[in-house]
CSV table of C-alpha atoms and ligand atoms in Angstrom, one decimal:
chain,number,residue,atom,x,y,z
K,1,MET,CA,-19.2,26.8,-32.7
K,2,LEU,CA,-20.6,30.1,-31.1
K,3,GLU,CA,-20.5,33.1,-33.6
K,4,GLY,CA,-20.0,37.0,-33.1
K,5,PRO,CA,-21.4,39.0,-30.1
K,6,ASP,CA,-21.7,35.9,-28.0
K,7,ARG,CA,-18.6,34.8,-28.8
K,8,THR,CA,-16.5,38.0,-28.4
K,9,GLN,CA,-18.9,37.9,-24.7
K,10,LEU,CA,-17.2,34.7,-23.6
K,11,VAL,CA,-14.4,35.2,-24.6
K,12,SER,CA,-13.7,38.4,-22.9
K,13,LEU,CA,-15.4,36.5,-19.5
K,14,LEU,CA,-12.5,34.0,-19.7
K,15,ALA,CA,-9.8,36.5,-20.0
K,16,TRP,CA,-11.5,38.5,-17.1
K,17,TYR,CA,-11.4,34.2,-15.2
K,18,GLY,CA,-7.8,34.2,-16.1
K,19,GLU,CA,-6.7,37.2,-14.2
K,20,LEU,CA,-8.3,36.1,-11.3
K,21,GLY,CA,-6.9,33.7,-11.6
K,22,ILE,CA,-9.2,31.3,-12.0
K,23,ASP,CA,-7.5,28.2,-14.4
K,24,SER,CA,-9.0,25.2,-14.2
K,25,VAL,CA,-12.6,23.0,-14.0
K,26,LEU,CA,-13.5,21.7,-11.3
K,27,ALA,CA,-16.8,20.8,-12.1
K,28,ASP,CA,-19.5,21.4,-15.0
K,29,GLU,CA,-21.4,23.5,-12.5
K,30,PRO,CA,-19.6,27.0,-11.3
K,31,LEU,CA,-20.4,26.4,-7.4
K,32,ASN,CA,-20.5,29.5,-5.0
K,33,TRP,CA,-19.1,27.9,-2.3
K,34,MET,CA,-21.0,30.7,0.3
K,35,GLU,CA,-24.0,29.2,-0.2
K,36,ARG,CA,-23.2,26.4,0.6
K,37,PRO,CA,-25.0,25.3,4.0
K,38,GLY,CA,-24.0,22.5,6.2
K,39,THR,CA,-20.7,22.1,4.0
K,40,ALA,CA,-18.0,25.0,3.5
K,41,PRO,CA,-14.6,24.6,3.5
K,42,GLY,CA,-13.4,23.6,6.3
K,43,GLU,CA,-16.9,22.3,8.0
K,44,ALA,CA,-15.0,18.9,8.8
K,45,VAL,CA,-12.6,21.3,10.3
K,46,ARG,CA,-15.4,22.3,12.2
K,47,ALA,CA,-16.4,18.9,13.7
K,48,ALA,CA,-13.0,18.3,14.6
K,49,LEU,CA,-12.9,21.4,17.2
K,50,SER,CA,-15.6,20.1,19.0
K,51,GLY,CA,-14.2,17.1,19.4
K,52,ALA,CA,-11.9,18.8,20.8
K,53,ALA,CA,-13.7,20.8,23.4
K,54,HIS,CA,-15.3,17.5,24.4
K,55,GLN,CA,-12.5,15.6,25.3
K,56,GLY,CA,-11.7,18.6,28.2
K,57,THR,CA,-9.1,21.1,26.8
K,58,GLY,CA,-10.1,23.4,29.0
K,59,THR,CA,-12.1,25.5,26.5
K,60,ALA,CA,-15.5,23.6,26.7
K,61,PRO,CA,-18.6,25.6,26.6
K,62,THR,CA,-20.6,26.1,30.0
K,63,SER,CA,-23.6,25.0,27.9
K,64,PRO,CA,-24.0,21.8,26.7
K,65,SER,CA,-22.2,22.1,23.1
K,66,PRO,CA,-23.6,20.9,19.7
K,67,PRO,CA,-23.1,17.7,17.7
K,68,PRO,CA,-20.7,17.8,15.7
K,69,SER,CA,-22.0,18.8,12.1
K,70,PRO,CA,-21.4,16.4,8.9
K,71,PRO,CA,-18.6,15.6,7.5
K,72,PRO,CA,-18.3,16.9,4.2
K,73,THR,CA,-19.5,15.3,1.3
K,74,PRO,CA,-18.1,12.3,-0.2
K,75,ASN,CA,-18.0,13.9,-3.6
K,76,ARG,CA,-16.7,17.7,-2.3
K,77,ARG,CA,-18.1,19.3,-5.4
K,78,ALA,CA,-21.1,18.5,-5.2
K,79,THR,CA,-23.6,21.7,-4.5
K,80,GLY,CA,-25.2,20.6,-1.3
K,81,GLY,CA,-28.5,22.6,-1.5
K,82,GLU,CA,-30.0,19.8,0.6
K,83,GLN,CA,-28.2,20.2,3.3
K,84,PRO,CA,-30.1,20.9,6.5
K,85,PRO,CA,-29.0,24.9,8.4
K,86,ARG,CA,-26.4,25.5,10.6
K,87,THR,CA,-28.2,25.3,14.3
K,88,GLN,CA,-28.3,28.3,16.3
K,89,GLN,CA,-26.4,26.1,18.6
K,90,ALA,CA,-23.6,25.5,16.2
K,91,SER,CA,-22.9,29.0,14.6
K,92,ARG,CA,-22.5,30.3,18.5
K,93,PHE,CA,-19.8,27.7,18.9
K,94,THR,CA,-16.4,29.6,19.1
K,95,PRO,CA,-14.5,27.8,21.5
K,96,VAL,CA,-10.9,26.9,19.6
K,97,THR,CA,-9.9,27.9,16.0
K,98,PRO,CA,-10.4,25.9,13.1
K,99,GLN,CA,-6.6,26.9,12.3
K,100,ALA,CA,-5.6,25.9,16.3
K,101,ALA,CA,-8.4,22.6,16.4
K,102,GLY,CA,-6.7,21.6,12.2
K,103,ALA,CA,-4.0,21.8,13.9
K,104,GLY,CA,-4.8,19.3,16.7
K,105,SER,CA,-6.1,16.7,14.4
K,106,ALA,CA,-3.1,17.2,11.5
K,107,ARG,CA,-0.3,16.2,14.7
K,108,GLN,CA,-2.5,13.5,16.2
K,109,ALA,CA,-2.2,12.2,12.4
K,110,ALA,CA,1.8,13.3,11.5
K,111,ALA,CA,2.7,11.0,14.5
K,112,ALA,CA,1.0,8.0,13.1
K,113,VAL,CA,2.7,8.2,10.5
K,114,ASN,CA,5.9,5.7,10.3
K,115,SER,CA,6.8,6.1,6.4
K,116,LEU,CA,6.4,9.0,3.2
K,117,SER,CA,3.8,6.4,1.9
K,118,GLU,CA,1.7,6.6,5.2
K,119,LEU,CA,2.8,10.2,5.3
K,120,ARG,CA,1.3,10.1,2.0
K,121,ALA,CA,-2.1,8.6,3.6
K,122,ALA,CA,-2.4,9.7,6.1
K,123,LEU,CA,-2.3,13.8,3.8
K,124,GLU,CA,-5.4,12.1,1.9
K,125,ARG,CA,-7.7,11.8,4.7
K,126,PHE,CA,-6.4,14.6,7.2
K,127,GLU,CA,-9.9,17.2,5.9
K,128,GLY,CA,-8.3,20.1,8.5
K,129,CYS,CA,-6.7,22.7,5.8
K,130,ALA,CA,-9.4,24.2,3.3
K,131,LEU,CA,-6.9,24.0,0.4
K,132,LYS,CA,-7.9,20.9,0.2
K,133,ALA,CA,-11.2,21.4,-0.9
K,134,THR,CA,-10.3,23.1,-4.1
K,135,ALA,CA,-7.3,21.7,-5.0
K,136,LYS,CA,-7.4,18.3,-7.0
K,137,ASN,CA,-4.7,16.1,-5.7
K,138,THR,CA,-2.2,16.4,-2.9
K,139,CYS,CA,1.1,16.9,-3.2
K,140,VAL,CA,3.6,15.5,-0.9
K,141,TYR,CA,7.2,14.7,-2.3
K,142,ARG,CA,9.2,14.5,-5.1
K,143,GLY,CA,13.2,12.9,-6.0
K,144,ALA,CA,14.2,10.9,-3.4
K,145,GLU,CA,12.8,9.2,-0.2
K,146,GLN,CA,16.3,10.2,2.0
K,147,ALA,CA,18.5,12.6,1.1
K,148,ARG,CA,21.1,14.7,2.4
K,149,LEU,CA,19.0,17.8,0.9
K,150,MET,CA,15.7,18.7,1.6
K,151,ILE,CA,14.2,21.8,-0.3
K,152,ILE,CA,10.9,23.8,0.6
K,153,GLY,CA,9.1,25.9,-1.7
K,154,GLU,CA,5.7,27.4,-1.0
K,155,ALA,CA,2.8,25.6,-2.7
K,156,PRO,CA,2.5,24.0,-5.5
K,157,GLY,CA,1.0,25.3,-8.4
K,158,ARG,CA,-2.0,24.6,-11.4
K,159,ASP,CA,1.1,22.2,-13.2
K,160,GLU,CA,2.0,20.4,-9.4
K,161,ASP,CA,-2.2,20.1,-8.5
K,162,LEU,CA,-2.7,18.9,-12.0
K,163,GLU,CA,0.7,15.7,-11.6
K,164,GLY,CA,0.2,15.7,-7.4
K,165,ARG,CA,3.7,16.4,-7.0
K,166,PRO,CA,5.7,19.6,-6.0
K,167,PHE,CA,7.8,22.0,-7.8
K,168,VAL,CA,7.1,20.2,-12.1
K,169,GLY,CA,6.5,23.4,-14.0
K,170,ARG,CA,8.0,26.3,-15.0
K,171,ALA,CA,9.8,26.9,-11.4
K,172,GLY,CA,10.1,23.2,-11.2
K,173,LYS,CA,11.6,23.1,-14.2
K,174,LEU,CA,14.6,26.0,-13.5
K,175,LEU,CA,15.2,24.7,-10.7
K,176,ASP,CA,15.7,21.3,-11.9
K,177,ARG,CA,18.8,23.3,-13.5
K,178,MET,CA,19.6,25.1,-10.2
K,179,LEU,CA,20.3,21.9,-8.8
K,180,GLY,CA,21.5,20.7,-12.3
K,181,ALA,CA,24.3,23.9,-12.0
K,182,ILE,CA,26.2,22.0,-8.8
K,183,ASP,CA,25.4,18.6,-9.7
K,184,LEU,CA,23.1,17.1,-8.5
K,185,SER,CA,19.7,15.8,-9.9
K,186,GLU,CA,16.6,14.6,-8.2
K,187,ASN,CA,18.0,11.8,-7.2
K,188,ASP,CA,19.6,13.9,-4.8
K,189,VAL,CA,17.1,16.2,-3.3
K,190,HIS,CA,13.9,15.7,-2.0
K,191,ILE,CA,11.6,18.7,-3.0
K,192,THR,CA,8.3,19.5,-0.9
K,193,ASN,CA,5.9,22.6,0.1
K,194,ILE,CA,4.7,24.0,3.4
K,195,VAL,CA,1.0,22.9,2.1
K,196,TYR,CA,0.4,20.2,0.2
K,197,TRP,CA,-2.6,21.9,-1.8
K,198,ARG,CA,-2.5,24.5,-4.2
K,199,PRO,CA,-3.8,28.3,-2.8
K,200,PRO,CA,-6.8,28.9,-5.1
K,201,GLY,CA,-5.8,30.9,-8.4
K,202,ASN,CA,-2.2,30.2,-7.3
K,203,ARG,CA,-2.4,33.0,-4.3
K,204,THR,CA,0.6,32.8,-1.2
K,205,PRO,CA,-0.9,30.5,1.9
K,206,THR,CA,-1.8,31.8,4.7
K,207,PRO,CA,0.6,31.6,7.8
K,208,GLN,CA,-2.1,29.1,8.7
K,209,GLU,CA,-2.8,27.1,6.5
K,210,ALA,CA,1.2,26.6,6.7
K,211,GLN,CA,0.3,25.8,10.0
K,212,VAL,CA,-1.8,23.2,10.2
K,213,CYS,CA,0.5,21.5,8.0
K,214,ARG,CA,3.3,22.0,9.8
K,215,PRO,CA,2.6,19.0,11.8
K,216,PHE,CA,3.0,16.5,9.0
K,217,LEU,CA,5.7,19.0,7.5
K,218,ASP,CA,7.5,18.2,10.8
K,219,ARG,CA,7.3,13.6,10.2
K,220,GLN,CA,8.2,14.3,6.6
K,221,ILE,CA,11.9,16.3,7.8
K,222,GLN,CA,11.7,13.5,10.4
K,223,LEU,CA,11.6,11.0,8.5
K,224,VAL,CA,12.9,12.4,5.3
K,225,ALA,CA,16.1,13.0,7.4
K,226,PRO,CA,18.1,15.7,5.3
K,227,GLU,CA,21.6,16.9,6.4
K,228,ILE,CA,20.4,20.7,5.3
K,229,ILE,CA,17.3,22.0,4.6
K,230,LEU,CA,17.2,24.5,1.4
K,231,VAL,CA,14.2,26.7,2.0
K,232,LEU,CA,12.5,28.9,-0.9
K,233,GLY,CA,11.5,31.5,-1.1
K,234,GLY,CA,9.8,34.6,1.1
K,235,ALA,CA,6.4,32.8,2.6
K,236,ALA,CA,8.2,29.3,2.8
K,237,ALA,CA,11.7,31.3,4.7
K,238,LYS,CA,9.3,33.4,7.1
K,239,SER,CA,6.9,29.6,8.2
K,240,MET,CA,10.2,27.8,8.5
K,241,PHE,CA,12.0,30.2,10.1
K,242,ASN,CA,9.2,31.8,12.0
K,243,ALA,CA,9.8,35.2,11.4
K,244,SER,CA,8.5,37.8,9.6
K,245,GLU,CA,11.8,39.5,7.7
K,246,GLY,CA,11.6,39.7,4.2
K,247,ILE,CA,13.4,37.2,1.8
K,248,MET,CA,16.3,39.9,1.0
K,249,ARG,CA,16.9,39.9,4.7
K,250,LEU,CA,16.2,36.2,5.0
K,251,ARG,CA,18.2,34.4,2.3
K,252,GLY,CA,21.2,34.0,2.6
K,253,LYS,CA,22.4,33.1,5.8
K,254,TRP,CA,22.9,29.4,8.0
K,255,LYS,CA,20.3,28.8,10.1
K,256,GLN,CA,18.9,26.2,12.7
K,257,ILE,CA,15.4,24.4,11.6
K,258,GLU,CA,14.9,22.5,14.9
K,259,VAL,CA,12.2,19.2,14.6
K,260,GLY,CA,11.6,16.0,17.2
K,261,ASP,CA,14.9,16.5,19.4
K,262,ALA,CA,16.7,17.2,15.8
K,263,SER,CA,18.6,20.8,15.4
K,264,ILE,CA,18.9,20.6,10.8
K,265,LYS,CA,21.2,23.2,9.2
K,266,ALA,CA,18.7,25.8,7.2
K,267,PHE,CA,19.5,27.7,4.8
K,268,ALA,CA,16.6,29.9,2.8
K,269,SER,CA,17.4,30.9,-1.0
K,270,LEU,CA,15.2,33.2,-3.6
K,271,HIS,CA,12.4,31.0,-5.1
K,272,PRO,CA,12.9,30.1,-8.9
K,273,ALA,CA,9.5,31.6,-9.6
K,274,TYR,CA,10.8,34.6,-8.6
K,275,LEU,CA,14.6,34.0,-10.6
K,276,LEU,CA,12.3,33.4,-13.6
K,277,ARG,CA,10.4,36.9,-13.3
K,278,THR,CA,13.5,38.4,-12.2
K,279,PRO,CA,16.2,37.3,-14.0
K,280,ALA,CA,18.6,39.9,-12.8
K,281,ALA,CA,18.8,38.1,-9.0
K,282,LYS,CA,20.4,34.6,-10.4
K,283,ARG,CA,23.5,36.1,-9.2
K,284,LEU,CA,22.2,36.0,-5.3
K,285,ALA,CA,20.8,32.5,-6.1
K,286,TRP,CA,23.9,30.9,-7.9
K,287,ARG,CA,25.8,32.4,-4.4
K,288,ASP,CA,23.7,30.5,-2.0
K,289,LEU,CA,23.9,27.7,-4.2
K,290,LEU,CA,28.2,27.8,-4.2
K,291,ASN,CA,27.0,28.4,0.2
K,292,ILE,CA,25.0,25.2,0.1
K,293,ARG,CA,27.5,23.2,-2.5
K,294,GLU,CA,30.1,23.2,0.0
K,295,ALA,CA,28.4,22.5,3.1
K,296,LEU,CA,26.9,19.8,1.2
K,297,SER,CA,30.8,18.6,-0.2
K,298,LYS,CA,31.9,19.7,3.8
K,299,SER,CA,29.7,17.8,5.9
K,300,SER,CA,29.9,14.9,3.3
K,301,ASP,CA,34.0,14.2,4.2
P,1,URA,N1,6.4,27.0,-6.4
P,1,URA,C1,5.8,26.2,-5.4
P,1,URA,O1,6.7,27.1,-4.4
P,1,URA,N2,6.0,25.1,-5.5
P,1,URA,C2,5.7,24.5,-5.8
P,1,URA,O2,6.1,23.0,-6.7
P,1,URA,C3,5.0,24.7,-7.1
P,1,URA,C4,5.6,25.9,-7.2
């Protein structure tokens, strides 16, 4: 065991990592993602992107397209030092945004899914969202396969990433207590997030990351067939309602979410993680929960 100044330095280094949001170890050796020639997160998206351009999307380059980049190594954490450097041609090739290419392949993959187990398998094969590169697990859902109430949060956090299930940490425990207060248990609801992988350091997922995952989420909504969708927190509400307002404006109002031919009643409320930090806001969340309870009791008449 280290003692003395070395130990003090190590402890301060770990504390500093913690401040930066680095709270889990992915590999024995630290890895600088910026120095992995040819295997940066999202590399598979670039490969999909050149595929999309080859299929004549109207955005094909006039010069011959470069060969697709090599797929990522099976071990996402390998340093990949032996990879050949990218070609000049490949780095000039930017006709479609990676997000668009990821969303395109997500749409295709999601359309082929007919059950939640197929959805999970499709997500585990999907390489179009860079969040997957740093996550340990894919978090698809917890709760019932079909439910009258579907709950959509923001993104898996550390506990969710370790367990591979949404809302299992402190915020999830509070969510369960909130549901219990309106006589609902995990078996009555289907719980998921707008993205299926933990953003590094628990940052908010970007609109592009949510957009890439959206075809899978839409398919999930179709499979769960909820009567009501409860959206938790500002990032999820903005994404699901395609809105720019903050959660305080979006919450507490009934809206509709269109998925395929269906139009589903939807309601935004405050995120349980926010309620943990701001107990005074529980008053508003309680009002929202009563609204949900009333709507569920009406729709079951
Ligand atoms: N916060 C979320 O939005 N989702 C989770 O799964 C956990 C915490």
